[in-house]
Short mmCIF file of C-alpha atoms in Angstrom, two decimals:
data_model
loop_
_atom_site.label_atom_id
_atom_site.label_comp_id
_atom_site.label_asym_id
_atom_site.label_seq_id
_atom_site.Cartn_x
_atom_site.Cartn_y
_atom_site.Cartn_z
CA PRO Y 1 0.05 -0.09 0.10
CA CYS Y 2 1.27 3.53 -0.75
CA HIS Y 3 2.06 5.44 2.46
CA CYS Y 4 2.16 9.03 0.70
CA ASN Y 5 -0.64 11.24 0.58
CA CYS Y 6 -1.82 13.47 -2.07
CA ARG Y 7 -0.40 16.40 -0.89
CA ASP Y 8 3.25 14.76 -0.67
CA LEU Y 9 2.76 13.85 -4.25
CA TYR Y 10 1.98 17.04 -5.30
CA ALA Y 11 4.84 18.64 -3.48
CA LEU Y 12 7.11 15.96 -4.88
CA ALA Y 13 5.80 16.80 -8.40
CA MET Y 14 6.39 20.30 -7.97
CA THR Y 15 9.93 19.85 -6.98
CA ALA Y 16 10.55 17.71 -10.04
CA TYR Y 17 9.14 20.45 -12.27
CA THR Y 18 11.09 22.91 -10.70
CA VAL Y 19 14.27 21.09 -11.20
CA HIS Y 20 13.42 20.73 -14.69
CA LEU Y 21 12.92 24.29 -15.31
CA ILE Y 22 16.24 25.14 -13.80
CA LEU Y 23 18.22 22.79 -15.93
CA LYS Y 24 16.38 24.42 -18.86
CA ILE Y 25 17.46 27.76 -17.79
CA MET Y 26 21.00 26.64 -17.26
CA VAL Y 27 21.16 25.06 -20.87
CA LEU Y 28 19.71 28.41 -22.37
CA LEU Y 29 22.22 30.23 -20.34
CA LEU Y 30 25.19 27.91 -21.63
CA SER Y 31 24.22 28.46 -25.02
CA SER Y 32 24.43 31.96 -25.10
CA SER Y 33 27.77 32.01 -23.38
CA ALA Y 34 29.44 33.09 -26.71
CA ILE Y 35 27.28 36.09 -26.96
CA TRP Y 36 27.73 36.99 -23.34
CA THR Y 37 31.44 36.83 -23.81
CA LYS Y 38 31.54 39.10 -26.47
CA VAL Y 39 29.47 41.67 -24.64
CA GLN Y 40 31.67 41.21 -21.61
CA ALA Y 41 34.79 42.05 -24.01
CA ALA Y 42 33.04 45.15 -25.17
CA THR Y 43 31.59 46.26 -21.68
CA ILE Y 44 35.00 45.78 -19.91
CA ARG Y 45 37.03 47.45 -22.45
CA ARG Y 46 35.10 50.72 -22.55
CA CYS Y 47 33.75 51.16 -18.94
CA ALA Y 48 35.32 53.54 -16.66
CA PHE Y 49 35.74 52.45 -12.78
CA SER Y 50 37.82 52.74 -10.11
CA SER Y 51 41.22 50.48 -9.90
CA SER Y 52 39.15 48.18 -7.15
CA THR Y 53 36.36 47.70 -9.29
CA THR Y 54 38.55 46.96 -12.16
CA SER Y 55 39.97 43.84 -10.17
CA GLN Y 56 36.63 42.97 -8.99
CA ILE Y 57 35.32 42.85 -12.73
CA MET Y 58 38.19 41.06 -14.01
CA SER Y 59 38.07 38.54 -11.47
CA MET Y 60 34.44 38.01 -11.88
CA CYS Y 61 34.40 37.97 -15.66
CA GLY Y 62 37.61 36.67 -16.65
CA ARG Y 63 37.74 38.48 -19.41
CA GLN Y 64 40.02 40.50 -21.76
CA ARG Y 65 40.36 44.45 -22.52
CA SER Y 66 39.87 45.77 -18.77
CA VAL Y 67 37.86 48.82 -17.73
CA CYS Y 68 39.25 51.39 -19.38
CA SER Y 69 42.30 53.27 -17.68
CA SER Y 70 41.30 56.29 -15.95
CA ILE Y 71 43.32 58.74 -18.02
CA SER Y 72 42.36 57.02 -21.25
CA PHE Y 73 38.55 58.13 -20.36
CA PRO Y 74 39.01 61.55 -18.87
CA VAL Y 75 35.74 62.27 -17.60
CA TYR Y 76 34.51 66.02 -16.88
CA THR Y 77 33.27 66.04 -13.40
CA ARG Y 78 33.46 67.89 -10.20
CA CYS Y 79 35.54 65.96 -7.79
CA ASN Y 80 36.29 66.13 -4.08
CA THR Y 81 39.95 66.97 -2.75
CA SER Y 82 41.33 64.78 0.36
CA LYS Y 83 40.25 67.49 2.45
CA GLY Y 84 36.66 66.83 1.41
CA ASN Y 85 36.18 70.20 0.16
CA SER Y 86 34.21 70.01 -3.35
CA ILE Y 87 35.92 72.05 -5.67
CA PRO Y 88 35.20 72.84 -9.76
CA SER Y 89 38.05 70.53 -10.55
CA TYR Y 90 37.26 68.71 -13.88
CA SER Y 91 39.21 64.89 -13.58
CA ILE Y 92 38.83 61.39 -14.19
CA TYR Y 93 36.22 59.46 -12.42
CA SER Y 94 38.74 56.91 -10.77
CA THR Y 95 41.04 59.91 -9.21
CA ALA Y 96 40.82 62.97 -7.58
CA ARG Y 97 44.11 64.07 -8.04
CA ASN Y 98 45.62 66.49 -10.92
CA LEU Y 99 47.69 64.27 -12.91
CA SER Y 100 50.11 66.80 -14.03
CA SER Y 101 51.13 67.38 -10.60
CA ASP Y 102 51.88 63.89 -9.70
CA ILE Y 103 54.21 63.61 -12.67
CA GLY Y 104 56.05 66.77 -12.28
CA ASP Y 105 59.36 67.05 -13.92
CA ASP Y 106 59.64 63.34 -14.46
CA THR Y 107 57.92 63.34 -18.17
CA SER Y 108 61.15 64.41 -19.91
CA ASP Y 109 62.41 61.82 -22.50
CA GLU Y 110 65.31 60.46 -20.35
CA ALA Y 111 63.20 59.91 -17.34
CA ALA Y 112 60.29 58.52 -19.15
CA ALA Y 113 62.13 55.90 -21.26
CA VAL Y 114 61.91 52.54 -20.88
CA GLN Y 115 64.68 50.35 -21.75
CA LEU Y 116 63.72 47.59 -24.15
CA THR Y 117 66.82 45.91 -25.47
CA LEU Y 118 66.33 43.76 -28.52
CA GLY Y 119 65.32 40.31 -28.13
CA ILE Y 120 63.70 41.12 -24.84
CA THR Y 121 60.78 38.54 -24.24
CA VAL Y 122 57.13 39.67 -24.48
CA GLN Y 123 56.50 38.83 -20.60
CA THR Y 124 59.71 41.08 -19.63
CA ALA Y 125 58.77 43.69 -21.73
CA LEU Y 126 55.12 43.96 -20.16
CA ASN Y 127 56.52 43.76 -16.69
CA ASP Y 128 58.89 46.62 -17.03
CA ALA Y 129 56.46 48.47 -18.88
CA ILE Y 130 54.00 48.17 -15.84
CA GLN Y 131 56.68 49.11 -13.39
CA ALA Y 132 57.56 52.34 -15.57
CA LEU Y 133 54.17 53.60 -15.54
CA GLU Y 134 53.70 52.88 -12.10
CA ARG Y 135 56.83 55.11 -11.17
CA ARG Y 136 55.24 57.93 -13.37
CA SER Y 137 51.89 57.46 -11.20
CA ILE Y 138 49.98 56.83 -14.39
CA PRO Y 139 46.37 55.33 -13.22
CA GLU Y 140 45.75 51.82 -14.19
CA PRO Y 141 49.31 51.03 -15.64
CA GLU Y 142 48.60 47.46 -15.92
CA GLU Y 143 45.82 48.13 -18.32
CA SER Y 144 47.96 50.75 -20.46
CA ALA Y 145 50.50 48.40 -20.95
CA LEU Y 146 48.47 45.66 -21.85
CA ASN Y 147 46.61 47.54 -24.55
CA LEU Y 148 49.73 49.06 -25.92
CA LEU Y 149 51.75 45.95 -26.07
CA SER Y 150 48.78 44.42 -27.82
CA HIS Y 151 49.19 47.17 -30.18
CA SER Y 152 52.71 47.05 -30.64
CA LEU Y 153 52.46 43.33 -31.33
CA ASP Y 154 49.57 43.56 -33.90
CA LEU Y 155 47.60 41.07 -31.99
CA SER Y 156 44.05 40.87 -32.59
CA TRP Y 157 41.84 43.81 -30.86
CA GLU Y 158 39.07 41.47 -29.69
CA HIS Y 159 41.58 38.87 -28.05
CA GLY Y 160 45.13 40.22 -28.13
CA HIS Y 161 45.14 41.85 -24.98
CA ARG Y 162 43.31 39.00 -22.89
CA GLU Y 163 46.22 36.89 -24.09
CA LEU Y 164 48.68 39.14 -22.58
CA ARG Y 165 46.57 39.22 -19.53
CA GLU Y 166 46.75 35.56 -18.91
CA ILE Y 167 50.69 36.22 -19.11
CA LEU Y 168 50.72 38.23 -16.02
CA ARG Y 169 48.39 35.69 -14.41
CA LEU Y 170 51.06 32.80 -14.80
CA SER Y 171 54.10 32.61 -12.95
CA SER Y 172 57.43 34.46 -13.96
CA THR Y 173 58.68 30.93 -15.11
CA SER Y 174 55.79 30.48 -17.61
CA ASN Y 175 56.15 28.00 -20.50
CA SER Y 176 53.70 30.27 -22.59
CA ILE Y 177 54.77 30.55 -26.24
CA LEU Y 178 53.66 34.36 -26.50
CA ALA Y 179 55.48 34.96 -23.02
CA ASN Y 180 58.47 33.89 -24.22
CA GLN Y 181 58.54 35.14 -27.59
CA PRO Y 182 61.39 37.46 -28.41
CA MET Y 183 60.46 40.83 -29.57
CA SER Y 184 61.75 42.34 -32.63
CA GLU Y 185 63.45 45.57 -33.09
CA GLU Y 186 60.55 47.30 -34.82
CA GLN Y 187 58.16 45.88 -32.06
CA CYS Y 188 60.43 47.30 -29.35
CA ASN Y 189 60.79 50.62 -31.03
CA THR Y 190 56.94 50.73 -31.55
CA PHE Y 191 56.31 49.65 -27.78
CA GLN Y 192 58.54 52.52 -26.71
CA SER Y 193 57.10 55.19 -28.63
CA LEU Y 194 53.78 54.60 -27.31
CA LEU Y 195 54.69 54.08 -23.74
CA ASP Y 196 56.58 57.50 -23.91
CA ARG Y 197 53.37 59.30 -25.60
CA ARG Y 198 51.28 57.48 -22.57
CA ILE Y 199 53.56 58.67 -19.86
CA HIS Y 200 53.27 61.99 -21.45
CA LEU Y 201 49.66 61.61 -20.55
CA GLU Y 202 48.16 61.07 -24.12
CA PRO Y 203 44.83 59.27 -23.92
CA LEU Y 204 44.82 55.72 -24.88
CA GLN Y 205 42.14 56.04 -27.36
CA TYR Y 206 44.15 58.55 -29.38
CA ILE Y 207 47.22 56.53 -28.92
CA ILE Y 208 45.84 53.20 -30.21
CA GLY Y 209 43.66 54.98 -32.61
CA GLN Y 210 40.21 53.05 -31.86
CA TRP Y 211 38.00 51.99 -28.76
CA ASP Y 212 34.83 49.83 -28.28
CA PHE Y 213 31.87 52.21 -27.49
CA HIS Y 214 28.36 50.55 -26.66
CA ASP Y 215 27.92 47.60 -29.11
CA LEU Y 216 30.30 49.20 -31.68
CA VAL Y 217 33.80 47.29 -31.67
CA GLY Y 218 36.72 49.24 -32.96
CA LEU Y 219 35.46 52.96 -33.46
CA LYS Y 220 38.01 54.89 -34.96
CA ILE Y 221 39.16 57.95 -32.95
CA LYS Y 222 41.47 60.76 -33.53
CA GLU Y 223 42.47 64.31 -32.40
CA PRO Y 224 40.71 66.85 -32.02
CA MET Y 225 37.53 64.78 -31.60
CA LEU Y 226 36.88 63.87 -28.04
CA CYS Y 227 37.17 60.31 -26.59
CA PRO Y 228 33.59 58.60 -26.26
CA ARG Y 229 32.85 58.58 -22.45
CA PRO Y 230 31.29 55.70 -20.78
CA GLU Y 231 28.04 58.06 -19.34
CA THR Y 232 27.50 58.82 -23.22
CA GLU Y 233 26.45 55.12 -23.46
CA GLU Y 234 23.93 55.73 -20.78
CA LEU Y 235 22.62 58.56 -23.23
CA VAL Y 236 22.52 56.29 -25.86
CA GLU Y 237 20.32 53.78 -23.66
CA PHE Y 238 17.98 56.58 -22.98
CA VAL Y 239 17.45 57.16 -26.95
CA LEU Y 240 17.20 53.36 -27.59
CA GLU Y 241 14.36 52.89 -25.24
CA GLU Y 242 12.32 55.72 -26.73
CA VAL Y 243 13.19 54.17 -30.26
CA SER Y 244 11.77 50.99 -29.03
CA GLU Y 245 8.56 52.49 -28.12
CA LEU Y 246 8.16 54.27 -31.14
CA ILE Y 247 8.68 51.32 -33.09
CA ARG Y 248 6.04 49.53 -30.87
CA ASN Y 249 3.64 52.26 -31.24
CA ARG Y 250 4.08 53.21 -34.95
CA GLY Y 251 1.56 50.61 -36.42
CA SER Y 252 1.82 49.30 -39.81
CA THR Y 253 3.99 52.05 -41.34
CA ASN Y 254 7.37 51.01 -42.53
CA GLU Y 255 8.67 54.83 -42.49
CA ARG Y 256 11.88 54.99 -40.66
CA ILE Y 257 12.44 56.65 -37.11
CA ARG Y 258 14.42 59.73 -38.14
CA ILE Y 259 16.94 60.93 -35.51
CA LEU Y 260 19.26 64.15 -35.23
CA ASP Y 261 22.39 63.83 -33.27
CA VAL Y 262 23.82 67.35 -32.86
CA GLY Y 263 27.56 67.32 -32.60
CA CYS Y 264 28.59 64.25 -33.64
CA GLY Y 265 32.29 64.02 -33.13
CA THR Y 266 33.53 60.53 -33.90
CA GLY Y 267 29.81 59.53 -34.81
CA ALA Y 268 29.50 57.19 -31.74
CA ILE Y 269 26.13 58.28 -30.34
CA GLY Y 270 24.59 58.02 -33.74
CA LEU Y 271 26.14 54.99 -35.13
CA ALA Y 272 25.30 53.13 -31.74
CA ILE Y 273 21.72 53.87 -32.38
CA ALA Y 274 21.88 53.07 -35.96
CA ASN Y 275 23.92 49.77 -35.15
CA ARG Y 276 21.22 48.55 -33.06
CA TYR Y 277 18.15 49.58 -35.21
CA CYS Y 278 19.65 49.43 -38.74
CA ASP Y 279 16.38 48.51 -40.42
CA GLU Y 280 14.29 50.94 -38.37
CA VAL Y 281 16.20 54.46 -37.95
CA GLN Y 282 17.69 57.12 -40.21
CA VAL Y 283 20.21 59.09 -38.27
CA VAL Y 284 21.32 62.62 -39.60
CA ALA Y 285 24.34 63.86 -37.63
CA LEU Y 286 25.76 67.32 -37.39
CA ASP Y 287 29.33 68.70 -36.68
CA VAL Y 288 31.12 72.19 -37.39
CA LEU Y 289 34.48 70.24 -37.60
CA PRO Y 290 35.18 68.72 -41.24
CA GLU Y 291 37.33 66.26 -39.74
CA ALA Y 292 34.69 65.24 -37.41
CA VAL Y 293 32.12 64.61 -40.36
CA GLU Y 294 34.87 62.90 -42.70
CA LEU Y 295 35.44 60.52 -39.41
CA SER Y 296 31.91 59.81 -38.58
CA ASN Y 297 31.06 58.83 -42.08
CA ASN Y 298 34.38 56.97 -42.46
CA ASN Y 299 33.04 55.24 -39.37
CA ALA Y 300 29.72 54.28 -40.67
CA LYS Y 301 31.28 52.69 -43.89
CA ARG Y 302 33.34 50.53 -41.59
CA LEU Y 303 31.03 49.64 -38.61
CA LEU Y 304 27.63 49.66 -40.59
CA ALA Y 305 28.90 47.81 -43.78
CA ASN Y 306 27.28 44.42 -42.41
CA HIS Y 307 24.04 46.16 -42.30
CA VAL Y 308 24.10 47.70 -45.72
CA GLY Y 309 24.96 44.47 -47.32
CA LYS Y 310 21.93 42.66 -45.63
CA LYS Y 311 19.45 44.39 -48.38
CA GLU Y 312 20.50 44.87 -51.96
CA GLY Y 313 20.61 48.26 -53.20
CA ARG Y 314 21.02 50.06 -49.72
CA GLU Y 315 23.79 52.44 -49.08
CA VAL Y 316 25.22 53.62 -45.80
CA ASN Y 317 23.62 57.34 -46.17
CA THR Y 318 20.12 55.66 -45.88
CA ILE Y 319 21.01 54.70 -42.45
CA TYR Y 320 23.49 57.38 -41.16
CA GLU Y 321 24.96 60.52 -42.75
CA ALA Y 322 26.90 63.21 -41.01
CA ILE Y 323 27.05 66.99 -42.43
CA LEU Y 324 29.05 69.89 -42.19
CA CYS Y 325 26.73 72.33 -40.35
CA SER Y 326 26.15 73.96 -36.80
CA ALA Y 327 23.16 73.76 -34.84
CA ASP Y 328 22.38 77.57 -35.34
CA ASP Y 329 22.72 76.97 -39.13
CA PHE Y 330 20.50 73.99 -39.40
CA THR Y 331 17.57 75.90 -40.32
CA ASN Y 332 15.14 76.43 -43.47
CA THR Y 333 14.68 79.97 -42.66
CA GLN Y 334 17.34 80.76 -44.82
CA GLU Y 335 16.45 80.89 -48.48
CA CYS Y 336 19.09 78.55 -49.76
CA ASN Y 337 18.44 75.94 -47.06
CA THR Y 338 15.99 72.95 -47.71
CA TYR Y 339 16.95 70.47 -45.10
CA LYS Y 340 14.28 67.58 -44.44
CA MET Y 341 13.39 68.19 -40.87
CA ASP Y 342 10.40 66.39 -38.82
CA PHE Y 343 12.73 64.29 -36.90
CA ASP Y 344 11.28 61.87 -34.27
CA ILE Y 345 14.32 62.36 -31.73
CA VAL Y 346 17.02 64.82 -31.10
CA VAL Y 347 20.12 63.79 -29.18
CA SER Y 348 23.20 65.73 -28.40
CA ASN Y 349 26.31 65.68 -26.20
CA PRO Y 350 27.33 69.41 -26.86
CA PRO Y 351 30.21 71.22 -25.44
CA TYR Y 352 28.98 71.76 -21.93
CA ILE Y 353 31.97 72.95 -19.49
CA PRO Y 354 31.84 76.44 -18.30
CA SER Y 355 34.73 78.55 -19.31
CA ARG Y 356 35.57 79.14 -15.87
CA ASP Y 357 36.34 75.98 -15.30
CA MET Y 358 38.46 74.75 -18.54
CA VAL Y 359 41.50 76.16 -16.52
CA THR Y 360 40.79 73.28 -14.17
CA LEU Y 361 40.92 70.49 -16.62
CA SER Y 362 43.51 67.99 -16.03
CA GLU Y 363 46.60 67.80 -18.27
CA ASP Y 364 45.31 64.70 -20.21
CA VAL Y 365 42.07 66.66 -21.34
CA SER Y 366 43.63 70.25 -21.79
CA ARG Y 367 46.56 69.23 -23.65
CA TYR Y 368 45.04 66.97 -26.22
CA GLU Y 369 41.27 67.58 -26.46
CA SER Y 370 39.71 70.16 -28.63
CA ASP Y 371 38.55 73.14 -26.75
CA LYS Y 372 35.91 73.69 -28.83
CA ALA Y 373 34.49 70.45 -28.25
CA LEU Y 374 34.59 71.07 -24.51
CA CYS Y 375 33.67 74.72 -23.85
CA GLY Y 376 30.24 75.79 -23.70
CA GLY Y 377 30.73 79.61 -22.70
CA ASP Y 378 30.59 81.40 -19.76
CA ASP Y 379 28.01 79.08 -18.07
CA GLY Y 380 28.39 76.27 -20.38
CA LEU Y 381 25.05 76.41 -21.94
CA ASP Y 382 25.69 78.53 -25.06
CA ILE Y 383 25.33 75.61 -27.51
CA ILE Y 384 22.52 74.09 -25.22
CA ARG Y 385 20.76 77.60 -25.91
CA HIS Y 386 21.07 77.39 -29.78
CA ILE Y 387 19.80 73.69 -29.47
CA VAL Y 388 16.93 74.81 -27.68
CA ARG Y 389 15.76 77.54 -30.10
CA ARG Y 390 15.92 75.11 -33.15
CA LEU Y 391 14.24 72.62 -31.51
CA PRO Y 392 10.45 73.24 -32.48
CA GLU Y 393 11.76 73.35 -36.21
CA TRP Y 394 13.63 70.12 -36.00
CA THR Y 395 11.10 67.97 -34.01
CA SER Y 396 7.74 67.51 -32.69
CA GLY Y 397 9.18 65.09 -30.13
CA ASN Y 398 11.78 64.58 -27.41
CA CYS Y 399 15.25 65.73 -27.09
CA TRP Y 400 17.94 64.14 -24.84
CA MET Y 401 21.07 65.77 -23.79
CA GLU Y 402 23.87 65.05 -21.89
CA VAL Y 403 24.94 68.18 -19.73
CA ASP Y 404 27.33 69.34 -17.14
CA ASP Y 405 26.47 68.43 -13.62
CA SER Y 406 25.52 71.70 -12.69
CA HIS Y 407 23.02 72.14 -15.47
CA PRO Y 408 19.95 69.92 -14.92
CA SER Y 409 18.60 72.12 -12.13
CA LEU Y 410 19.16 75.12 -14.20
CA ILE Y 411 17.45 73.90 -17.38
CA ALA Y 412 14.77 72.45 -15.25
CA GLU Y 413 14.10 75.64 -13.85
CA TRP Y 414 14.44 77.67 -17.31
CA LEU Y 415 12.23 75.45 -18.93
CA SER Y 416 9.71 74.31 -16.36
CA PRO Y 417 6.20 73.60 -17.46
CA GLY Y 418 4.23 76.86 -17.36
CA SER Y 419 6.94 78.93 -17.27
CA GLN Y 420 7.11 82.27 -19.77
CA GLU Y 421 10.40 81.03 -21.21
CA SER Y 422 9.00 77.51 -21.67
CA ALA Y 423 6.20 79.17 -23.33
CA LEU Y 424 8.02 81.58 -25.62
CA LEU Y 425 10.27 78.80 -26.90
CA GLY Y 426 8.03 75.99 -27.04
CA VAL Y 427 10.06 73.68 -25.13
CA VAL Y 428 9.50 71.97 -21.74
CA CYS Y 429 12.14 70.30 -19.54
CA THR Y 430 10.01 67.05 -18.59
CA SER Y 431 12.86 64.97 -16.76
CA THR Y 432 16.47 64.89 -15.37
CA TYR Y 433 18.59 61.90 -14.84
CA LYS Y 434 21.69 60.92 -13.02
CA ASP Y 435 24.66 58.86 -14.61
CA PHE Y 436 26.02 55.81 -13.06
CA CYS Y 437 28.05 57.59 -10.48
CA GLY Y 438 25.07 59.55 -9.38
CA ARG Y 439 26.00 63.04 -10.93
CA ASP Y 440 22.83 64.92 -12.71
CA ARG Y 441 24.00 64.43 -16.24
CA PHE Y 442 21.02 64.25 -18.59
CA VAL Y 443 17.99 66.19 -19.34
CA LYS Y 444 15.00 65.37 -21.45
CA LEU Y 445 13.15 67.93 -23.08
CA ARG Y 446 9.84 68.01 -25.06
CA VAL Y 447 8.38 70.25 -27.83
CA LEU Y 448 5.31 71.86 -27.00
#
């Protein structure tokens, strides 16, 4: 006779069913591990955190290109001194010191040189480079050395510096083929040159000439365009969320969602959006620098090529096109202009640093990045005012902007619902948002 009652049988059946579901989920997770690996690679390479967070992420993910070195991702944010007093000093997220004062007079060629002799092994060169960067107080020296050596050895962009990281994890007596590989004279000279540039505080993205941003792998970067920042990826996510909502609500129409990117630089923002929704959007990007327009369009040809090839007869400019024009001049109020407007969304990461704060920029920013791309006038709002004035002509929808951390409260007051200025300009500030470090960073505007 059975000694189990119905309740026990039911509990046993539910337990078995739960185990079955867990096993199915595990199989799905394992099957998607390749995708997760790729996502980790891009995410770790592009994000900026402190050294302690770097170690946590690397130990957790076991992945390749580390969180960006602090100097390679200079972020314009007010930081606190060791005395706890808030000062308008723009620096990087992972340190609150003025880097130029740490380095002092040791940036001379003689002091900065790393002695790389012909035939030196990869492992020895890597260790020597890390020590040299540490002596010069360069933030995240390990990550700088890994990226620069990978570039010097012409290793794979996606996997090269992961292979080098494995060398660091192994003992000094490693039998790894790559670890014991002697470097050629050309490789030594290249690595030496790159290290010297890094010791002189040149951003890693400029030295290497590319970086990952959002889902874009190998976005080309060069002076004087700004190096894309991690918080700008958050701006992209806000726009992508709205694009997704517009797609759901547009019904049966096949018209593309049109997006205007004001001040495109490398093209990072607009290309990240176009890359995600290549069949759904058309991005028009503006910039006042001819080299920015050229770089953005070249990045589009490289990074969107696969999307173009999916459909016969489709050109890259049907998905993304950068044009030479300022925000103030992008208008049809002049007789000679016939721009197509009616954009669904406007997005911008404009120059927003107040001119009074430009002198406080750390040396890695002030020495290498364009003042025109950084400074937004006396209060940092000059370009933002131009954008706001043009919004009603450009769109009947929303505008997303990344701004200085002093701006969201000012803009929210200036364009508050029902205010005289809001009614006069036809624009209202609907929301403000913080970045991943808790700083006021983004505003959402709506055309009335």
